[in-house]
Amino acid sequence: MPGRGGAGLVNAAALRVRWGVLHGLPRYALPRRAARGDKMASLLLGYRGEPGGQYAQFDAIRAEGRIIGSEVGAASADHEVCREILRDKRFATLQPADFGFPGPLARLLEITDPHLPNPVEPPSMLVSEPPSHTAYRHPIAKVFTPKAITRLTDRARIVSEELLDDLAAAARPDLVTGYAAKLPVTMIGRLLGLPEADDEYMLEWGEAAAPLLDPGLPWPVYLRAQRALRGLDDYLTAHFARIRREPGSDDPFALLAASGELTDRELVTNAALLIGAGFETTVNLIGNGVVALLEHPDQLERLRAEPDLWPNAVEEILRFSSPVQRTARVAREDGEIAGLRFRKGTVVSLLLAGANRDPAVFDRPHEFDVARPEAKKNVSFGYGIHACIGAALARMEGAVGLQALFTRYPDLSLDGPGEHRGLSTLYGWASLPARLK
């Protein structure tokens, strides 16, 4: 099994210092600001109640203004404002250096950088700006053309049926660990040319690294994520080195590795991003879709009567239970938007899940309707140049995977309460025990 333990992990003391700056300080400061009534601080802490309860917070933010300011930045749950900021060149993606740390702390971040393939740090295209972003995204985009997605659809159907066979043979079927997680990992693994035997490792890595998108992580969670990043770095570096030594494969990333268009670190970091994003978004999409459809049996019956609605149902699931709840941008200059003046360096939290329930855009926003005509207006995959590069693949996997599941098991039900992941940025289920009949 590829590197699991984080051999060669950066000096533990340096890593502890880095955690202290990036997560320890927010863990100390945010609860105190939230207690003083700072809505943005409360949002950054994440909702800790019943799944779905965060939407009341988003409604309250929207009721207060299209974009609101606070001690720790600004926030918006307004659909138009979120779209505008996502495509506005006055705003950039957020990096650790943009949190406004004083000089000594900024220097500590610089000298404790472990240079691991962290999807939320450069050179990940998630947090890069042109021209670097263009250089990373352009060659990778060739993997996700409409023609390529069409070819992958048949593969997704085959994988879904195989996983459903395995689910039937399981003593305790789980719709997340046994199905929703395995479908996207299998698909993205083959796109990257990774051996099928290593899919379980990809699942372990994704689960360990997912919390990195949240602020204020506990030290053990952060340490586990960094060890996972080190293991993945070792694994992917060896994988791409092997590809270069043994050319001949025609899978997309083998060709990209052989082309030399990206440096080793750029290639490994963005491959790690695709594993994480390709897995995290789709596993949450499928899991959230299962729960939404079982909780709204009338909508599931409509899909059985009108199967052509499945692609639109996926859009409605993305809108209703956004797999990615929020993203952030930082102002490059002073300016104004939606009546709020902001200064250079202001961090704006864009509440995508709140924008997806904006009544100015979505009629009856808190109702689940698989035939909703405006469902495609959701911003779950972002907008502008940083829109999710694998969105079409995730949508296809969601439609194929959910339709196959409910076709094979028409009497599907949950076998007790599921376990929610408990993250504030990525929204989904860790476990959904099921009765198949």
Tab-separated table of C-alpha atoms in Angstrom:
chain	number	residue	atom	x	y	z
A	1	MET	CA	0.000	0.000	0.000
A	2	PRO	CA	1.383	3.470	-0.874
A	3	GLY	CA	2.776	5.838	1.752
A	4	ARG	CA	0.349	6.151	4.624
A	5	GLY	CA	2.411	7.267	7.572
A	6	GLY	CA	3.938	10.523	6.364
A	7	ALA	CA	7.581	9.482	6.211
A	8	GLY	CA	9.770	12.545	5.883
A	9	LEU	CA	7.134	14.823	7.424
A	10	VAL	CA	8.373	18.358	7.988
A	11	ASN	CA	9.870	18.985	11.444
A	12	ALA	CA	7.045	18.487	13.960
A	13	ALA	CA	7.881	21.664	15.885
A	14	ALA	CA	7.737	23.761	12.711
A	15	LEU	CA	4.454	22.170	11.767
A	16	ARG	CA	3.036	22.913	15.204
A	17	VAL	CA	4.016	26.553	14.764
A	18	ARG	CA	2.314	26.655	11.374
A	19	TRP	CA	-0.848	25.140	12.847
A	20	GLY	CA	-0.755	27.736	15.624
A	21	VAL	CA	-0.782	30.615	13.139
A	22	LEU	CA	-3.303	29.176	10.666
A	23	HIS	CA	-5.660	27.368	13.042
A	24	GLY	CA	-4.716	27.919	16.687
A	25	LEU	CA	-5.282	31.686	16.548
A	26	PRO	CA	-8.718	31.356	14.874
A	27	ARG	CA	-9.691	28.675	17.438
A	28	TYR	CA	-8.972	31.242	20.154
A	29	ALA	CA	-10.355	34.385	18.500
A	30	LEU	CA	-13.462	33.275	16.589
A	31	PRO	CA	-15.543	32.020	19.560
A	32	ARG	CA	-14.891	35.276	21.414
A	33	ARG	CA	-15.953	37.396	18.450
A	34	ALA	CA	-18.974	35.197	17.862
A	35	ALA	CA	-19.971	35.676	21.499
A	36	ARG	CA	-19.937	39.443	20.858
A	37	GLY	CA	-22.465	38.915	18.072
A	38	ASP	CA	-20.152	38.857	15.029
A	39	LYS	CA	-22.145	36.886	12.432
A	40	MET	CA	-19.117	36.269	10.229
A	41	ALA	CA	-17.200	34.721	13.129
A	42	SER	CA	-20.182	32.467	13.831
A	43	LEU	CA	-20.252	31.360	10.213
A	44	LEU	CA	-16.538	30.566	10.182
A	45	LEU	CA	-16.995	28.396	13.249
A	46	GLY	CA	-19.527	26.375	11.261
A	47	TYR	CA	-22.997	25.159	12.107
A	48	ARG	CA	-22.965	22.414	14.742
A	49	GLY	CA	-26.652	21.558	14.993
A	50	GLU	CA	-28.848	19.293	12.907
A	51	PRO	CA	-27.814	18.963	9.228
A	52	GLY	CA	-29.615	21.661	7.266
A	53	GLY	CA	-29.933	24.036	10.214
A	54	GLN	CA	-27.307	26.344	8.717
A	55	TYR	CA	-29.809	27.636	6.167
A	56	ALA	CA	-31.524	29.720	8.842
A	57	GLN	CA	-28.165	31.426	9.435
A	58	PHE	CA	-27.822	32.144	5.725
A	59	ASP	CA	-31.348	33.568	5.582
A	60	ALA	CA	-30.541	35.854	8.524
A	61	ILE	CA	-27.381	37.090	6.788
A	62	ARG	CA	-29.319	37.790	3.588
A	63	ALA	CA	-32.059	39.586	5.491
A	64	GLU	CA	-29.466	41.917	7.022
A	65	GLY	CA	-28.031	42.932	3.655
A	66	ARG	CA	-26.851	41.729	0.265
A	67	ILE	CA	-23.333	41.805	1.701
A	68	ILE	CA	-22.501	42.489	5.339
A	69	GLY	CA	-19.285	43.516	7.038
A	70	SER	CA	-17.764	42.397	10.323
A	71	GLU	CA	-14.521	42.412	12.323
A	72	VAL	CA	-13.257	39.384	10.398
A	73	GLY	CA	-14.274	40.330	6.872
A	74	ALA	CA	-17.520	40.348	4.947
A	75	ALA	CA	-20.098	37.779	3.901
A	76	SER	CA	-22.860	37.395	1.340
A	77	ALA	CA	-25.661	34.892	0.774
A	78	ASP	CA	-26.991	36.913	-2.163
A	79	HIS	CA	-26.931	35.022	-5.471
A	80	GLU	CA	-26.135	38.022	-7.651
A	81	VAL	CA	-23.415	39.342	-5.345
A	82	CYS	CA	-21.720	35.940	-5.091
A	83	ARG	CA	-21.661	35.548	-8.871
A	84	GLU	CA	-20.416	39.098	-9.326
A	85	ILE	CA	-17.527	38.707	-6.894
A	86	LEU	CA	-16.546	35.307	-8.318
A	87	ARG	CA	-15.990	36.892	-11.732
A	88	ASP	CA	-14.729	40.315	-10.542
A	89	LYS	CA	-11.033	40.889	-11.252
A	90	ARG	CA	-10.838	43.148	-8.186
A	91	PHE	CA	-11.029	39.975	-6.081
A	92	ALA	CA	-8.554	37.103	-5.921
A	93	THR	CA	-8.568	33.613	-4.476
A	94	LEU	CA	-7.518	33.361	-0.852
A	95	GLN	CA	-4.091	32.159	0.262
A	96	PRO	CA	-2.618	31.923	3.783
A	97	ALA	CA	-0.712	35.173	3.250
A	98	ASP	CA	-4.018	37.022	2.693
A	99	PHE	CA	-5.231	36.660	6.281
A	100	GLY	CA	-3.467	39.867	7.272
A	101	PHE	CA	-1.019	38.357	9.728
A	102	PRO	CA	1.563	40.821	11.081
A	103	GLY	CA	5.079	40.577	9.664
A	104	PRO	CA	6.583	38.103	12.162
A	105	LEU	CA	3.662	35.673	11.813
A	106	ALA	CA	3.725	35.967	8.013
A	107	ARG	CA	7.431	35.153	8.133
A	108	LEU	CA	6.716	32.105	10.300
A	109	LEU	CA	4.263	30.836	7.664
A	110	GLU	CA	6.906	31.289	5.000
A	111	ILE	CA	9.677	29.404	6.804
A	112	THR	CA	7.410	26.578	8.039
A	113	ASP	CA	5.910	25.828	4.604
A	114	PRO	CA	6.262	22.025	4.230
A	115	HIS	CA	5.893	22.294	0.422
A	116	LEU	CA	3.232	19.609	0.279
A	117	PRO	CA	0.509	19.246	-2.393
A	118	ASN	CA	-2.126	21.081	-0.354
A	119	PRO	CA	-5.177	21.813	-2.555
A	120	VAL	CA	-5.745	25.120	-0.718
A	121	GLU	CA	-2.207	26.448	-1.175
A	122	PRO	CA	-0.204	27.316	-4.343
A	123	PRO	CA	0.546	25.970	-6.863
A	124	SER	CA	-2.960	24.474	-6.711
A	125	MET	CA	-5.054	26.083	-9.436
A	126	LEU	CA	-7.821	26.428	-6.826
A	127	VAL	CA	-5.900	29.325	-5.255
A	128	SER	CA	-3.814	30.563	-8.195
A	129	GLU	CA	-4.428	33.574	-10.403
A	130	PRO	CA	-3.569	34.212	-14.078
A	131	PRO	CA	-1.153	33.715	-15.685
A	132	SER	CA	-0.240	30.770	-13.400
A	133	HIS	CA	-3.861	29.643	-13.140
A	134	THR	CA	-4.191	29.595	-16.929
A	135	ALA	CA	-0.980	27.593	-17.284
A	136	TYR	CA	-2.257	24.952	-14.841
A	137	ARG	CA	-5.869	24.813	-15.967
A	138	HIS	CA	-5.431	24.787	-19.749
A	139	PRO	CA	-3.640	21.422	-20.104
A	140	ILE	CA	-5.785	19.766	-17.410
A	141	ALA	CA	-9.018	20.998	-19.011
A	142	LYS	CA	-8.330	18.659	-21.935
A	143	VAL	CA	-9.199	15.776	-19.613
A	144	PHE	CA	-12.734	17.116	-19.070
A	145	THR	CA	-13.992	18.026	-22.540
A	146	PRO	CA	-17.652	17.191	-23.370
A	147	LYS	CA	-16.414	14.440	-25.688
A	148	ALA	CA	-14.316	12.942	-22.894
A	149	ILE	CA	-17.245	13.046	-20.462
A	150	THR	CA	-19.465	11.271	-23.002
A	151	ARG	CA	-16.882	8.482	-23.279
A	152	LEU	CA	-16.685	8.220	-19.494
A	153	THR	CA	-20.461	7.858	-19.063
A	154	ASP	CA	-20.459	4.212	-20.151
A	155	ARG	CA	-17.581	3.567	-17.764
A	156	ALA	CA	-19.553	5.163	-14.919
A	157	ARG	CA	-22.536	2.911	-15.633
A	158	ILE	CA	-20.358	-0.202	-15.547
A	159	VAL	CA	-18.647	0.847	-12.302
A	160	SER	CA	-22.010	1.691	-10.699
A	161	GLU	CA	-23.414	-1.748	-11.475
A	162	GLU	CA	-20.295	-3.478	-10.135
A	163	LEU	CA	-20.441	-1.477	-6.907
A	164	LEU	CA	-24.143	-2.229	-6.514
A	165	ASP	CA	-23.324	-5.942	-6.839
A	166	ASP	CA	-20.792	-5.558	-4.039
A	167	LEU	CA	-23.310	-3.605	-1.954
A	168	ALA	CA	-25.801	-6.472	-2.189
A	169	ALA	CA	-23.168	-8.880	-0.861
A	170	ALA	CA	-22.230	-6.671	2.114
A	171	ALA	CA	-23.296	-7.778	5.575
A	172	ARG	CA	-24.027	-4.145	6.545
A	173	PRO	CA	-24.547	-2.093	3.363
A	174	ASP	CA	-23.441	1.535	3.635
A	175	LEU	CA	-24.427	3.874	0.820
A	176	VAL	CA	-21.471	6.222	1.412
A	177	THR	CA	-18.488	3.991	2.144
A	178	GLY	CA	-19.723	1.201	-0.131
A	179	TYR	CA	-21.037	3.225	-3.040
A	180	ALA	CA	-21.084	7.047	-3.097
A	181	ALA	CA	-17.378	7.283	-2.218
A	182	LYS	CA	-16.158	4.437	-4.390
A	183	LEU	CA	-17.737	5.561	-7.670
A	184	PRO	CA	-15.905	8.920	-7.983
A	185	VAL	CA	-12.632	7.526	-6.629
A	186	THR	CA	-12.690	4.758	-9.220
A	187	MET	CA	-13.398	7.242	-12.002
A	188	ILE	CA	-10.787	9.842	-11.052
A	189	GLY	CA	-8.218	7.133	-10.306
A	190	ARG	CA	-8.446	5.789	-13.840
A	191	LEU	CA	-8.246	9.317	-15.296
A	192	LEU	CA	-4.975	9.768	-13.422
A	193	GLY	CA	-3.744	6.339	-14.475
A	194	LEU	CA	-3.585	5.086	-10.879
A	195	PRO	CA	-3.885	1.341	-10.210
A	196	GLU	CA	-7.289	0.106	-9.099
A	197	ALA	CA	-5.647	-1.588	-6.120
A	198	ASP	CA	-4.859	1.856	-4.681
A	199	ASP	CA	-8.442	3.165	-4.666
A	200	GLU	CA	-8.796	2.443	-0.942
A	201	TYR	CA	-5.754	4.598	-0.273
A	202	MET	CA	-7.322	7.447	-2.255
A	203	LEU	CA	-10.413	7.175	-0.053
A	204	GLU	CA	-8.306	7.307	3.107
A	205	TRP	CA	-6.366	10.294	1.811
A	206	GLY	CA	-9.495	12.229	0.837
A	207	GLU	CA	-11.118	11.640	4.213
A	208	ALA	CA	-8.004	12.804	6.074
A	209	ALA	CA	-7.369	15.911	3.952
A	210	ALA	CA	-10.964	17.184	3.584
A	211	PRO	CA	-10.956	19.216	6.850
A	212	LEU	CA	-8.171	21.476	5.508
A	213	LEU	CA	-10.845	23.693	3.936
A	214	ASP	CA	-12.189	24.580	7.402
A	215	PRO	CA	-10.676	27.214	9.733
A	216	GLY	CA	-9.641	26.534	13.303
A	217	LEU	CA	-8.821	22.830	13.036
A	218	PRO	CA	-7.770	20.953	16.186
A	219	TRP	CA	-4.088	20.011	16.184
A	220	PRO	CA	-4.627	16.219	15.808
A	221	VAL	CA	-6.895	16.760	12.778
A	222	TYR	CA	-4.380	19.128	11.180
A	223	LEU	CA	-1.459	16.771	11.866
A	224	ARG	CA	-3.328	13.825	10.342
A	225	ALA	CA	-4.103	15.892	7.240
A	226	GLN	CA	-0.453	16.936	6.835
A	227	ARG	CA	0.694	13.324	7.154
A	228	ALA	CA	-1.849	12.387	4.508
A	229	LEU	CA	-0.485	15.112	2.220
A	230	ARG	CA	3.070	13.819	2.697
A	231	GLY	CA	1.984	10.290	1.868
A	232	LEU	CA	0.173	11.462	-1.258
A	233	ASP	CA	3.142	13.597	-2.302
A	234	ASP	CA	5.459	10.576	-2.107
A	235	TYR	CA	2.931	8.390	-3.913
A	236	LEU	CA	2.148	10.749	-6.811
A	237	THR	CA	5.782	11.779	-7.262
A	238	ALA	CA	6.741	8.110	-7.662
A	239	HIS	CA	3.747	7.501	-9.944
A	240	PHE	CA	4.608	10.302	-12.380
A	241	ALA	CA	8.315	9.418	-12.310
A	242	ARG	CA	7.374	5.868	-13.313
A	243	ILE	CA	5.218	7.175	-16.153
A	244	ARG	CA	8.126	9.219	-17.502
A	245	ARG	CA	10.459	6.221	-17.286
A	246	GLU	CA	7.946	3.933	-18.987
A	247	PRO	CA	6.124	6.016	-21.614
A	248	GLY	CA	3.400	4.548	-23.754
A	249	SER	CA	0.213	4.962	-21.743
A	250	ASP	CA	-2.483	7.006	-23.478
A	251	ASP	CA	-4.395	8.023	-20.343
A	252	PRO	CA	-4.724	11.841	-20.120
A	253	PHE	CA	-2.464	12.474	-17.149
A	254	ALA	CA	0.240	10.166	-18.435
A	255	LEU	CA	0.347	12.275	-21.584
A	256	LEU	CA	0.381	15.464	-19.501
A	257	ALA	CA	3.217	14.156	-17.305
A	258	ALA	CA	5.226	13.195	-20.365
A	259	SER	CA	4.631	16.564	-22.049
A	260	GLY	CA	6.596	18.565	-19.489
A	261	GLU	CA	4.007	21.379	-19.555
A	262	LEU	CA	3.933	21.439	-15.743
A	263	THR	CA	6.759	21.141	-13.225
A	264	ASP	CA	6.769	18.144	-10.896
A	265	ARG	CA	5.312	20.160	-8.029
A	266	GLU	CA	2.643	21.757	-10.242
A	267	LEU	CA	1.683	18.357	-11.628
A	268	VAL	CA	1.533	16.615	-8.245
A	269	THR	CA	-0.316	19.465	-6.493
A	270	ASN	CA	-2.981	19.747	-9.169
A	271	ALA	CA	-3.368	15.984	-9.428
A	272	ALA	CA	-3.937	15.997	-5.655
A	273	LEU	CA	-6.518	18.744	-6.132
A	274	LEU	CA	-8.344	16.676	-8.739
A	275	ILE	CA	-8.366	13.617	-6.478
A	276	GLY	CA	-9.737	15.657	-3.593
A	277	ALA	CA	-12.223	17.720	-5.610
A	278	GLY	CA	-13.215	14.805	-7.830
A	279	PHE	CA	-13.935	12.694	-4.780
A	280	GLU	CA	-15.283	15.182	-2.244
A	281	THR	CA	-17.819	16.950	-4.436
A	282	THR	CA	-19.305	13.787	-5.906
A	283	VAL	CA	-19.462	11.678	-2.750
A	284	ASN	CA	-21.343	14.532	-1.066
A	285	LEU	CA	-23.566	15.037	-4.112
A	286	ILE	CA	-24.601	11.371	-4.176
A	287	GLY	CA	-24.989	11.058	-0.405
A	288	ASN	CA	-26.977	14.290	-0.133
A	289	GLY	CA	-29.078	13.158	-3.095
A	290	VAL	CA	-29.928	9.841	-1.443
A	291	VAL	CA	-31.105	11.624	1.709
A	292	ALA	CA	-33.085	14.292	-0.175
A	293	LEU	CA	-34.875	11.734	-2.347
A	294	LEU	CA	-35.697	9.398	0.545
A	295	GLU	CA	-37.035	12.355	2.521
A	296	HIS	CA	-39.150	13.446	-0.487
A	297	PRO	CA	-40.660	10.207	-1.847
A	298	ASP	CA	-43.007	12.135	-4.132
A	299	GLN	CA	-39.964	13.513	-5.980
A	300	LEU	CA	-38.430	10.050	-6.271
A	301	GLU	CA	-41.689	8.737	-7.741
A	302	ARG	CA	-41.655	11.547	-10.270
A	303	LEU	CA	-38.131	10.548	-11.360
A	304	ARG	CA	-39.288	6.960	-11.810
A	305	ALA	CA	-42.141	8.182	-13.999
A	306	GLU	CA	-39.956	10.726	-15.849
A	307	PRO	CA	-36.353	9.438	-15.922
A	308	ASP	CA	-35.333	12.219	-18.300
A	309	LEU	CA	-35.502	14.489	-15.252
A	310	TRP	CA	-32.430	12.901	-13.614
A	311	PRO	CA	-29.928	15.524	-14.885
A	312	ASN	CA	-32.183	18.310	-13.590
A	313	ALA	CA	-32.629	16.420	-10.323
A	314	VAL	CA	-28.851	16.521	-9.884
A	315	GLU	CA	-28.921	20.297	-10.334
A	316	GLU	CA	-31.648	20.523	-7.693
A	317	ILE	CA	-29.635	18.368	-5.282
A	318	LEU	CA	-26.636	20.657	-5.846
A	319	ARG	CA	-28.858	23.656	-5.095
A	320	PHE	CA	-30.775	22.184	-2.162
A	321	SER	CA	-27.840	20.462	-0.368
A	322	SER	CA	-24.732	22.191	-1.701
A	323	PRO	CA	-21.692	19.870	-1.400
A	324	VAL	CA	-19.489	22.967	-1.048
A	325	GLN	CA	-21.127	25.421	1.329
A	326	ARG	CA	-18.870	28.411	0.849
A	327	THR	CA	-15.742	29.838	-0.703
A	328	ALA	CA	-13.800	33.062	-0.145
A	329	ARG	CA	-12.144	35.892	-2.035
A	330	VAL	CA	-9.826	38.734	-1.002
A	331	ALA	CA	-10.046	42.309	-2.326
A	332	ARG	CA	-7.055	43.376	-4.413
A	333	GLU	CA	-7.966	47.078	-4.100
A	334	ASP	CA	-10.337	49.444	-2.331
A	335	GLY	CA	-13.819	49.532	-3.812
A	336	GLU	CA	-17.548	49.121	-3.374
A	337	ILE	CA	-20.011	46.359	-4.142
A	338	ALA	CA	-23.742	46.152	-3.393
A	339	GLY	CA	-23.499	49.311	-1.271
A	340	LEU	CA	-20.679	48.064	0.967
A	341	ARG	CA	-17.335	49.823	0.765
A	342	PHE	CA	-14.367	47.516	1.235
A	343	ARG	CA	-10.651	48.051	1.644
A	344	LYS	CA	-7.818	46.210	-0.054
A	345	GLY	CA	-7.205	42.971	1.835
A	346	THR	CA	-10.829	42.504	2.939
A	347	VAL	CA	-11.751	38.805	2.971
A	348	VAL	CA	-15.251	38.073	1.666
A	349	SER	CA	-16.947	34.773	2.491
A	350	LEU	CA	-19.292	33.763	-0.327
A	351	LEU	CA	-22.020	31.554	1.107
A	352	LEU	CA	-22.743	29.421	-1.943
A	353	ALA	CA	-25.325	27.326	-0.122
A	354	GLY	CA	-27.115	30.503	0.921
A	355	ALA	CA	-26.983	31.916	-2.608
A	356	ASN	CA	-28.560	28.675	-3.805
A	357	ARG	CA	-31.599	29.453	-1.649
A	358	ASP	CA	-31.917	33.124	-2.543
A	359	PRO	CA	-35.668	33.770	-3.043
A	360	ALA	CA	-34.848	36.463	-5.594
A	361	VAL	CA	-33.685	33.679	-7.926
A	362	PHE	CA	-35.314	30.462	-6.685
A	363	ASP	CA	-39.063	30.240	-6.157
A	364	ARG	CA	-39.936	28.421	-2.895
A	365	PRO	CA	-36.193	28.094	-2.170
A	366	HIS	CA	-36.523	25.734	0.801
A	367	GLU	CA	-38.599	23.204	-1.144
A	368	PHE	CA	-37.026	20.285	-3.013
A	369	ASP	CA	-38.332	20.038	-6.594
A	370	VAL	CA	-36.562	17.786	-9.124
A	371	ALA	CA	-38.356	19.558	-11.984
A	372	ARG	CA	-37.405	23.069	-10.815
A	373	PRO	CA	-36.868	25.076	-14.032
A	374	GLU	CA	-34.238	27.394	-12.520
A	375	ALA	CA	-32.227	24.649	-10.747
A	376	LYS	CA	-29.286	25.081	-13.143
A	377	LYS	CA	-28.701	28.577	-11.775
A	378	ASN	CA	-27.068	27.066	-8.672
A	379	VAL	CA	-23.518	28.215	-7.917
A	380	SER	CA	-22.395	25.012	-6.207
A	381	PHE	CA	-19.432	24.619	-8.571
A	382	GLY	CA	-18.463	28.273	-8.358
A	383	TYR	CA	-18.443	30.729	-11.231
A	384	GLY	CA	-15.965	32.509	-13.464
A	385	ILE	CA	-12.433	31.365	-14.194
A	386	HIS	CA	-12.259	29.283	-11.000
A	387	ALA	CA	-15.440	27.306	-11.644
A	388	CYS	CA	-14.843	23.636	-10.837
A	389	ILE	CA	-12.959	22.068	-13.743
A	390	GLY	CA	-14.556	18.670	-13.113
A	391	ALA	CA	-18.145	19.916	-12.731
A	392	ALA	CA	-19.403	18.079	-15.827
A	393	LEU	CA	-17.852	14.819	-14.597
A	394	ALA	CA	-19.407	15.225	-11.128
A	395	ARG	CA	-22.825	15.972	-12.618
A	396	MET	CA	-22.619	12.908	-14.841
A	397	GLU	CA	-21.487	10.641	-12.000
A	398	GLY	CA	-24.274	11.955	-9.789
A	399	ALA	CA	-26.972	11.310	-12.387
A	400	VAL	CA	-25.645	7.865	-13.355
A	401	GLY	CA	-24.928	6.782	-9.780
A	402	LEU	CA	-28.228	7.875	-8.255
A	403	GLN	CA	-30.372	6.537	-11.084
A	404	ALA	CA	-28.587	3.178	-10.992
A	405	LEU	CA	-28.997	2.942	-7.198
A	406	PHE	CA	-32.737	3.645	-7.122
A	407	THR	CA	-33.381	1.491	-10.198
A	408	ARG	CA	-31.603	-1.534	-8.702
A	409	TYR	CA	-33.133	-1.069	-5.247
A	410	PRO	CA	-36.599	0.511	-5.604
A	411	ASP	CA	-37.440	-0.261	-1.953
A	412	LEU	CA	-34.232	1.268	-0.598
A	413	SER	CA	-34.407	2.782	2.887
A	414	LEU	CA	-32.005	3.913	5.581
A	415	ASP	CA	-31.212	1.493	8.397
A	416	GLY	CA	-31.093	3.982	11.236
A	417	PRO	CA	-29.630	7.506	11.385
A	418	GLY	CA	-26.661	8.348	9.215
A	419	GLU	CA	-23.452	9.991	10.407
A	420	HIS	CA	-22.851	13.497	9.106
A	421	ARG	CA	-19.281	14.562	8.326
A	422	GLY	CA	-19.471	17.588	10.616
A	423	LEU	CA	-17.428	19.866	8.351
A	424	SER	CA	-18.470	23.457	7.696
A	425	THR	CA	-17.141	23.914	4.147
A	426	LEU	CA	-17.732	20.465	2.654
A	427	TYR	CA	-21.270	19.296	3.393
A	428	GLY	CA	-22.173	15.634	3.285
A	429	TRP	CA	-22.502	12.285	4.996
A	430	ALA	CA	-19.772	10.009	6.358
A	431	SER	CA	-22.095	7.018	6.631
A	432	LEU	CA	-25.601	6.043	5.503
A	433	PRO	CA	-26.433	2.474	6.629
A	434	ALA	CA	-29.117	1.026	4.375
A	435	ARG	CA	-31.739	-1.638	3.883
A	436	LEU	CA	-31.681	-2.581	0.234
A	437	LYS	CA	-35.088	-4.328	0.242
